[in-house]
PDB file of C-alpha atoms in Angstrom:
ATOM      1  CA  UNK A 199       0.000   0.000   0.000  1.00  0.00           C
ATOM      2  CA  UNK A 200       1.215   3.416  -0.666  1.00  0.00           C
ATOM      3  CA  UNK A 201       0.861   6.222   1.863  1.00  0.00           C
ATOM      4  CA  UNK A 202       1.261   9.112   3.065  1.00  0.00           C
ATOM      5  CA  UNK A 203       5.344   9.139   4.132  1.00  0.00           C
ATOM      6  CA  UNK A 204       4.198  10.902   7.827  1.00  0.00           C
ATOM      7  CA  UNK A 205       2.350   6.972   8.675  1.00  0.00           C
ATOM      8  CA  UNK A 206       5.568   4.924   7.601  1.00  0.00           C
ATOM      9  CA  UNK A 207       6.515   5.296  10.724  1.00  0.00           C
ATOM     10  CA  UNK A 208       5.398   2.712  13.115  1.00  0.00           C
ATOM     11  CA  UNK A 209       2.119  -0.160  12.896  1.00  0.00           C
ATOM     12  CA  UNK A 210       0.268   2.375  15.248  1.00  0.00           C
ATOM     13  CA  UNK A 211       0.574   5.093  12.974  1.00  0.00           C
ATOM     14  CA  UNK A 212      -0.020   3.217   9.395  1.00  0.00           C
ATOM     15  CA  UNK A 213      -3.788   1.784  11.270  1.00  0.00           C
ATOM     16  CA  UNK A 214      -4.079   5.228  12.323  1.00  0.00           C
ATOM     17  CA  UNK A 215      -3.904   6.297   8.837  1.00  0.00           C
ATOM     18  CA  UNK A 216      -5.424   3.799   6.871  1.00  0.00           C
ATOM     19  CA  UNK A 217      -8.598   3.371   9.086  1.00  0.00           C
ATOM     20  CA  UNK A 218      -9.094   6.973  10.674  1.00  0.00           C
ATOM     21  CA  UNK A 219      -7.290   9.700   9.566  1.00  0.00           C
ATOM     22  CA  UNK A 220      -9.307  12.129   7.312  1.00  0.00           C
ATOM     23  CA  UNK A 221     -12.400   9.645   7.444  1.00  0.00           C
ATOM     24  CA  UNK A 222     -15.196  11.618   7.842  1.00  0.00           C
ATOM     25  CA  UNK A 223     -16.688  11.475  11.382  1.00  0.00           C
ATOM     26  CA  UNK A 224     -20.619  12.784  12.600  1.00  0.00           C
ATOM     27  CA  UNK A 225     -20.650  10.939  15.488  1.00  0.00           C
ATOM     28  CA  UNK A 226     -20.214  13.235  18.458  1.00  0.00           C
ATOM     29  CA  UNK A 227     -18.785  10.965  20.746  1.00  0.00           C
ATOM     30  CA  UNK A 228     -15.992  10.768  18.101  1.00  0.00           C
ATOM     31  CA  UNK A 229     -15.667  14.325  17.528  1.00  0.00           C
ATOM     32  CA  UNK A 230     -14.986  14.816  21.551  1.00  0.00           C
ATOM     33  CA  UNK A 231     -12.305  12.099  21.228  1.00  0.00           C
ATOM     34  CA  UNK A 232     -10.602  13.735  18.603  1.00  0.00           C
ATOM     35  CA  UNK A 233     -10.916  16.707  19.835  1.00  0.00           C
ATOM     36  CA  UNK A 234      -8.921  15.687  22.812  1.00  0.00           C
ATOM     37  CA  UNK A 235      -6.510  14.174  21.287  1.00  0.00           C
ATOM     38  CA  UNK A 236      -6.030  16.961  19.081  1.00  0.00           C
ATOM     39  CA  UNK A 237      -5.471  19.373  22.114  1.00  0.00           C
ATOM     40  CA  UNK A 238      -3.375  17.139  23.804  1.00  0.00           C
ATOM     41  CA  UNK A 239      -1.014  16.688  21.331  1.00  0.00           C
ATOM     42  CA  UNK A 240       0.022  20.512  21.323  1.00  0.00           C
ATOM     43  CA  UNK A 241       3.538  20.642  21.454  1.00  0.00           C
ATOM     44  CA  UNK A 242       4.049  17.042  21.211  1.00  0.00           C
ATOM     45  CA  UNK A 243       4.358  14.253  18.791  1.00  0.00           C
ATOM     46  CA  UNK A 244       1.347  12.652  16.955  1.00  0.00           C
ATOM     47  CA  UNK A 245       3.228   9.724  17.998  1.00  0.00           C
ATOM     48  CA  UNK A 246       3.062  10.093  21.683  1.00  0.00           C
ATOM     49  CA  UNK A 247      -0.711  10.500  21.760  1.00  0.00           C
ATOM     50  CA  UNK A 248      -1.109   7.657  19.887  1.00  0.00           C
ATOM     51  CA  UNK A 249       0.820   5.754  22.081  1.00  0.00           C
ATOM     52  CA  UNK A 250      -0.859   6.854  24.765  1.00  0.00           C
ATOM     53  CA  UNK A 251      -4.569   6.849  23.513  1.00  0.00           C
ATOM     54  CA  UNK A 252      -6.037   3.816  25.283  1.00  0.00           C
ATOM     55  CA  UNK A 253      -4.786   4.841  28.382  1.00  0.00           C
ATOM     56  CA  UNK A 254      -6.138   8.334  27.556  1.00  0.00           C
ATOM     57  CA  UNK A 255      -9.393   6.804  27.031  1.00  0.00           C
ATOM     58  CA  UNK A 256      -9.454   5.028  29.836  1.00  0.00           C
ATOM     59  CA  UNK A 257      -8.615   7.647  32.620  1.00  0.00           C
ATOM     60  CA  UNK A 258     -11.218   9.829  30.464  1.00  0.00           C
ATOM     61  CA  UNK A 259     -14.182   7.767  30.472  1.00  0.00           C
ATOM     62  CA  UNK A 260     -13.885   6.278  26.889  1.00  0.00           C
ATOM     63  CA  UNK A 261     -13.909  10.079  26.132  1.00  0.00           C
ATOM     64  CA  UNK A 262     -17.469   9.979  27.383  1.00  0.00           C
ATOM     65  CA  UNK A 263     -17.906  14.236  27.859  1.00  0.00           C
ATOM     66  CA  UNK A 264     -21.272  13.745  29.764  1.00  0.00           C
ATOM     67  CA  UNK A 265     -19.184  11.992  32.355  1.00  0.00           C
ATOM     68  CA  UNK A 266     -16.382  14.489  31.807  1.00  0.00           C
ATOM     69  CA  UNK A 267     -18.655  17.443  32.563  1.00  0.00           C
ATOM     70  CA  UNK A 268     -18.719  16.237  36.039  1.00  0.00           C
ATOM     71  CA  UNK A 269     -14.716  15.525  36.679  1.00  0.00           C
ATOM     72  CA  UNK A 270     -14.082  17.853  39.985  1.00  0.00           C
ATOM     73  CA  UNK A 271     -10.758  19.379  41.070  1.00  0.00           C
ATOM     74  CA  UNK A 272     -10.299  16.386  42.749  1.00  0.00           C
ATOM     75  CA  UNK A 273      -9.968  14.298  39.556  1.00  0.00           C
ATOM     76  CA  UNK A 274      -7.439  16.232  38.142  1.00  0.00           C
ATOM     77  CA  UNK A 275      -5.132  15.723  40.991  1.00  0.00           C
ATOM     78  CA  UNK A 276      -5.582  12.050  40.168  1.00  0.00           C
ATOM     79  CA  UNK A 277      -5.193  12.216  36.376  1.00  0.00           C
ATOM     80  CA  UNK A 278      -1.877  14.374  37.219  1.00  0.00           C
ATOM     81  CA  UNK A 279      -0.344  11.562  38.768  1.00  0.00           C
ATOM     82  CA  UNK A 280      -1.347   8.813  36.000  1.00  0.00           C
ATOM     83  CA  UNK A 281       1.910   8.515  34.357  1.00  0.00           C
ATOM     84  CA  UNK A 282       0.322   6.168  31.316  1.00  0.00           C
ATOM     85  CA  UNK A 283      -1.031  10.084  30.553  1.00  0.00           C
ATOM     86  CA  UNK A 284      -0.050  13.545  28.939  1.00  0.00           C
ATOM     87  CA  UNK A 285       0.176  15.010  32.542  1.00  0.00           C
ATOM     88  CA  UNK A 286      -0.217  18.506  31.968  1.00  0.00           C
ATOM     89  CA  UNK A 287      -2.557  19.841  34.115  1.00  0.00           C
ATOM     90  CA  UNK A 288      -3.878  22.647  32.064  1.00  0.00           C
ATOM     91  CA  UNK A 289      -4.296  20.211  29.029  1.00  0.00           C
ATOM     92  CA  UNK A 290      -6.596  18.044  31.605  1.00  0.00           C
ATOM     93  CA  UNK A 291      -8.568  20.740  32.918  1.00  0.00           C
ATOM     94  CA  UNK A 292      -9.067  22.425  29.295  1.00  0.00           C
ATOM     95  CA  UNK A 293     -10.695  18.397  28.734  1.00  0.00           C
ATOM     96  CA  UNK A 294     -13.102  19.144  31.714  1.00  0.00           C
ATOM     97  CA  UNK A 295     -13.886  22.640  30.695  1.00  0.00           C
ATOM     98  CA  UNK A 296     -14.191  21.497  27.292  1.00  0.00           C
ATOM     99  CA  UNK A 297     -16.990  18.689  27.645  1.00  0.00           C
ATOM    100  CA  UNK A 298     -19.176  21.987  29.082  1.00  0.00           C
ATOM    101  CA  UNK A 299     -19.061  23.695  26.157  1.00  0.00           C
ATOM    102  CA  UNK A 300     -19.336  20.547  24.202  1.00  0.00           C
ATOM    103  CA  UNK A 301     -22.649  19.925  25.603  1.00  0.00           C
ATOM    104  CA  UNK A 302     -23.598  23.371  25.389  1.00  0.00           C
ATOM    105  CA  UNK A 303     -22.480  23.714  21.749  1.00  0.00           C
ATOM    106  CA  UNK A 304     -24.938  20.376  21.341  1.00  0.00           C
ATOM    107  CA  UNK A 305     -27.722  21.757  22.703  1.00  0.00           C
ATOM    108  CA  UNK A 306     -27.669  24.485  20.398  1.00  0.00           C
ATOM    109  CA  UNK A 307     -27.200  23.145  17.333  1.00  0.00           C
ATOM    110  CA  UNK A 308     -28.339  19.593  17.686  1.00  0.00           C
ATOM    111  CA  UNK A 309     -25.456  17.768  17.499  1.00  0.00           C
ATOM    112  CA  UNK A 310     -21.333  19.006  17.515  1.00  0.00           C
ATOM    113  CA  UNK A 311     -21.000  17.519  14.067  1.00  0.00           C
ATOM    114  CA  UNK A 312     -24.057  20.112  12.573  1.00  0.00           C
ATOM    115  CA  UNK A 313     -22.080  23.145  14.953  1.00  0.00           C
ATOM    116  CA  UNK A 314     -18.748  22.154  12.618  1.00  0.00           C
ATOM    117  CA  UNK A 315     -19.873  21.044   9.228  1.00  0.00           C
ATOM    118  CA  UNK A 316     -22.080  24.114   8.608  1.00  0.00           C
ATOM    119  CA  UNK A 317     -18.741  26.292   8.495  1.00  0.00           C
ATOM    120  CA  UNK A 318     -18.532  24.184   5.206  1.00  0.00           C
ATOM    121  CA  UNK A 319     -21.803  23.662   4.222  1.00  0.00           C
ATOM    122  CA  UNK A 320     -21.335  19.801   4.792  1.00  0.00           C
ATOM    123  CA  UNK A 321     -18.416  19.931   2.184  1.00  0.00           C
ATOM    124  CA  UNK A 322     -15.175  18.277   2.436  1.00  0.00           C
ATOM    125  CA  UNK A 323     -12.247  19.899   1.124  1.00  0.00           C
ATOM    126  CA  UNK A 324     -10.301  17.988  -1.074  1.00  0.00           C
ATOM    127  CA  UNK A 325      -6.783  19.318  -1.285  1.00  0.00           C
ATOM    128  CA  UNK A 326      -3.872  17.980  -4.086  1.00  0.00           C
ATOM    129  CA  UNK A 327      -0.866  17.860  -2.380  1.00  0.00           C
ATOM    130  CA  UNK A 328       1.907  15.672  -4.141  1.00  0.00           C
ATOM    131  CA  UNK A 329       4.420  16.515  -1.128  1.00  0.00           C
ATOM    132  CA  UNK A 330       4.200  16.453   2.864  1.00  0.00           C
ATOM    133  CA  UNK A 331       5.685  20.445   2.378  1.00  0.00           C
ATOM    134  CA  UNK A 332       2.948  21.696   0.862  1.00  0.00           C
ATOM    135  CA  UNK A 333       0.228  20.818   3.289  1.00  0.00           C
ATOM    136  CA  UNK A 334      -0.596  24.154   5.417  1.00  0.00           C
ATOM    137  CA  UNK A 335      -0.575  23.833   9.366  1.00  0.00           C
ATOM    138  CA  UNK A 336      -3.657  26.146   9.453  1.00  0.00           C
ATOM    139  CA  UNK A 337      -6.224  27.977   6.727  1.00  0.00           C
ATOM    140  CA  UNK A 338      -9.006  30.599   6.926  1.00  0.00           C
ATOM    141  CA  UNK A 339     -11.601  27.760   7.770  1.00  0.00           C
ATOM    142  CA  UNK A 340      -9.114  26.579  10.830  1.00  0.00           C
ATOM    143  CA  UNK A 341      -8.982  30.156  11.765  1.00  0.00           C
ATOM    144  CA  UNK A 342     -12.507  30.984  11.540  1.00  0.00           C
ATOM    145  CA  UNK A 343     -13.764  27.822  13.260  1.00  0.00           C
ATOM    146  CA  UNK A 344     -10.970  28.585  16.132  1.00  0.00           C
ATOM    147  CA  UNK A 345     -12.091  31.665  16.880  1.00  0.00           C
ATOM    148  CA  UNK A 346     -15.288  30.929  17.533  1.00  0.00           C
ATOM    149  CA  UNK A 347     -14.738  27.409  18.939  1.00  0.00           C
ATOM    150  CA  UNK A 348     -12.814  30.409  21.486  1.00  0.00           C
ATOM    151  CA  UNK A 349     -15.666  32.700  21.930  1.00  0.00           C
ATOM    152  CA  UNK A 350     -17.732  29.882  23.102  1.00  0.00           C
ATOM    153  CA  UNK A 351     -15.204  29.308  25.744  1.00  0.00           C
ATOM    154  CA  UNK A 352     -13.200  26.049  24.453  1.00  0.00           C
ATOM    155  CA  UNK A 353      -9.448  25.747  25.054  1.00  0.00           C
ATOM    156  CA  UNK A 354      -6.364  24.523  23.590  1.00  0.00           C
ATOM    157  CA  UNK A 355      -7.954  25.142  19.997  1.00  0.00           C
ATOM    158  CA  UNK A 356      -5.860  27.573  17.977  1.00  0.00           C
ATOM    159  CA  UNK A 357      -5.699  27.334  14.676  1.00  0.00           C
ATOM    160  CA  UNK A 358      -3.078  24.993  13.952  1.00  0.00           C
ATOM    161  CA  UNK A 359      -4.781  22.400  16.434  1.00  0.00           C
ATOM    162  CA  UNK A 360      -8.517  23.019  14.839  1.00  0.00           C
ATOM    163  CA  UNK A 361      -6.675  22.616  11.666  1.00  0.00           C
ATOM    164  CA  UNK A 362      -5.105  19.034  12.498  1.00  0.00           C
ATOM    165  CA  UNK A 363      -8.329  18.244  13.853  1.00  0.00           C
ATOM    166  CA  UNK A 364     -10.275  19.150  10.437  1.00  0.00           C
ATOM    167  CA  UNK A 365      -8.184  16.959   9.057  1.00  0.00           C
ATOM    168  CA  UNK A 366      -8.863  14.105  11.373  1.00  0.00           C
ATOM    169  CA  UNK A 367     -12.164  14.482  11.211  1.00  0.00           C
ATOM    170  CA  UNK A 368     -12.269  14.437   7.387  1.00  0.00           C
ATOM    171  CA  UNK A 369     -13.342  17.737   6.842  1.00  0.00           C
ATOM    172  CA  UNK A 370     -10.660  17.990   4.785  1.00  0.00           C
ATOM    173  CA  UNK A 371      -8.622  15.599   3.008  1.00  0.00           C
ATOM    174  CA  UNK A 372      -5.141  15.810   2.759  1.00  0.00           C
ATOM    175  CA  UNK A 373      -4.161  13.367   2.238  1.00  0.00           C
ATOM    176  CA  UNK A 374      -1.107  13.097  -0.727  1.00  0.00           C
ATOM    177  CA  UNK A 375      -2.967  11.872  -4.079  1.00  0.00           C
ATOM    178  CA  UNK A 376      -0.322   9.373  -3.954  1.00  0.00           C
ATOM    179  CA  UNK A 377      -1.850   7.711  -1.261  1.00  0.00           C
ATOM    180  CA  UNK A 378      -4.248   4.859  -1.388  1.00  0.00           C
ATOM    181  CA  UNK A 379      -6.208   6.729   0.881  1.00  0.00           C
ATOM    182  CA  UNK A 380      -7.155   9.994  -1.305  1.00  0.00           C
ATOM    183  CA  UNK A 381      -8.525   7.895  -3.873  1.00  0.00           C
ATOM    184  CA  UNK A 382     -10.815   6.598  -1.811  1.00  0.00           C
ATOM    185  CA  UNK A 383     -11.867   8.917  -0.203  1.00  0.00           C
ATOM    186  CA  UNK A 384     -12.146  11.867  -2.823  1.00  0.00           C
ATOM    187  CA  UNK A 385     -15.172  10.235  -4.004  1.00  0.00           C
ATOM    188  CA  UNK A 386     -16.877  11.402  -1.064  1.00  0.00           C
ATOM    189  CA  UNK A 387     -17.795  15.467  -1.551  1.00  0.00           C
ATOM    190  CA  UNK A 388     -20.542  15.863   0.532  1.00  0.00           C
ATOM    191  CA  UNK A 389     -21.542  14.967   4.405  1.00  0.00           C
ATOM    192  CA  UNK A 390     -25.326  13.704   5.148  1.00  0.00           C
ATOM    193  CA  UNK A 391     -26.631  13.583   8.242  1.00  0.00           C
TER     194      UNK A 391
END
């Protein structure tokens, strides 16, 4: 299989790639989990939160950000001291703070995934990038969708991170059209809920 060179680097990261990354994703319970991830991988590796994603899940409730909502003070001092986590304190409590305006972005709009996709008007965008240098580490949709991700009070979402995350999330697809992947899914243009 040919892929993007950034997933040659270890099994984790090739399933990763193959199976998830820039799939397109309504499910909100998803979208939270990605969403952390996302955040906690500023200033990190891909590769470390990867590695450390099923014990992520598990001291976060299978990312479950009803449950979340209700972590106290208390339950940060815990996570803190689990070392099979990212330990940064302000990355856990922007997790906590996070599920609230989650929910509240929910009950809004419905759903998380109609609050995101109607930046794009349920379209994906397809980029055609034949080398890892072109991709951009942010665009005006990453911006936009920061900034107000930050006016309704989330954290740890700049643009570069909301951008990563679009692509997770398969809002837009970058990956190289010498991958396997972007054939596949290129076909897709539109998101139905």
């Amino acid at each position: 299989m040919t892929r993007c060179q950034w997933a040659e680097s270890s099994v984790l990261m090739q399933a990763y790639h193959d199976h998830e990354w820039g799939r397109v994703v309504t499910d909100d319970q998803r979208l939270f989990e990605f969403l952390v991830l996302e955040m906690m991988q500023a200033g990190l590796s891909w590769s470390i939160v990867l590695n450390k994603r099923a014990a992520l899940a598990e001291a976060f409730a299978q990312f479950d950000y009803q449950k979340i909502a209700q972590f106290t003070e208390k339950d940060v001092d815990t996570l803190v001291q689990n070392p099979k986590i990212i330990r940064h304190r302000l990355k856990i409590q922007a997790v906590i703070h996070n599920a609230k305006c989650f929910i509240a972005i929910q009950q809004e709009f419905g759903s998380f995934a109609r609050y995101l996709w109607q930046f794009k008007d349920s379209k994906i965008i397809h980029h055609h990038w034949t080398s890892l240098d072109q991709v951009p580490t942010q665009d005006k949709y990453s911006q936009i969708i920061s900034k107000d991700l930050k006016k309704r009070g989330l954290k740890f979402v700049g643009p570069v991170t909301v951008y990563s995350y679009l692509q997770a999330i398969g809002m837009i697809n970058d990956h190289l059209i010498s991958c396997d992947c972007y054939a596949e899914i290129v076909q897709q243009t539109q998101v139905h809920f």
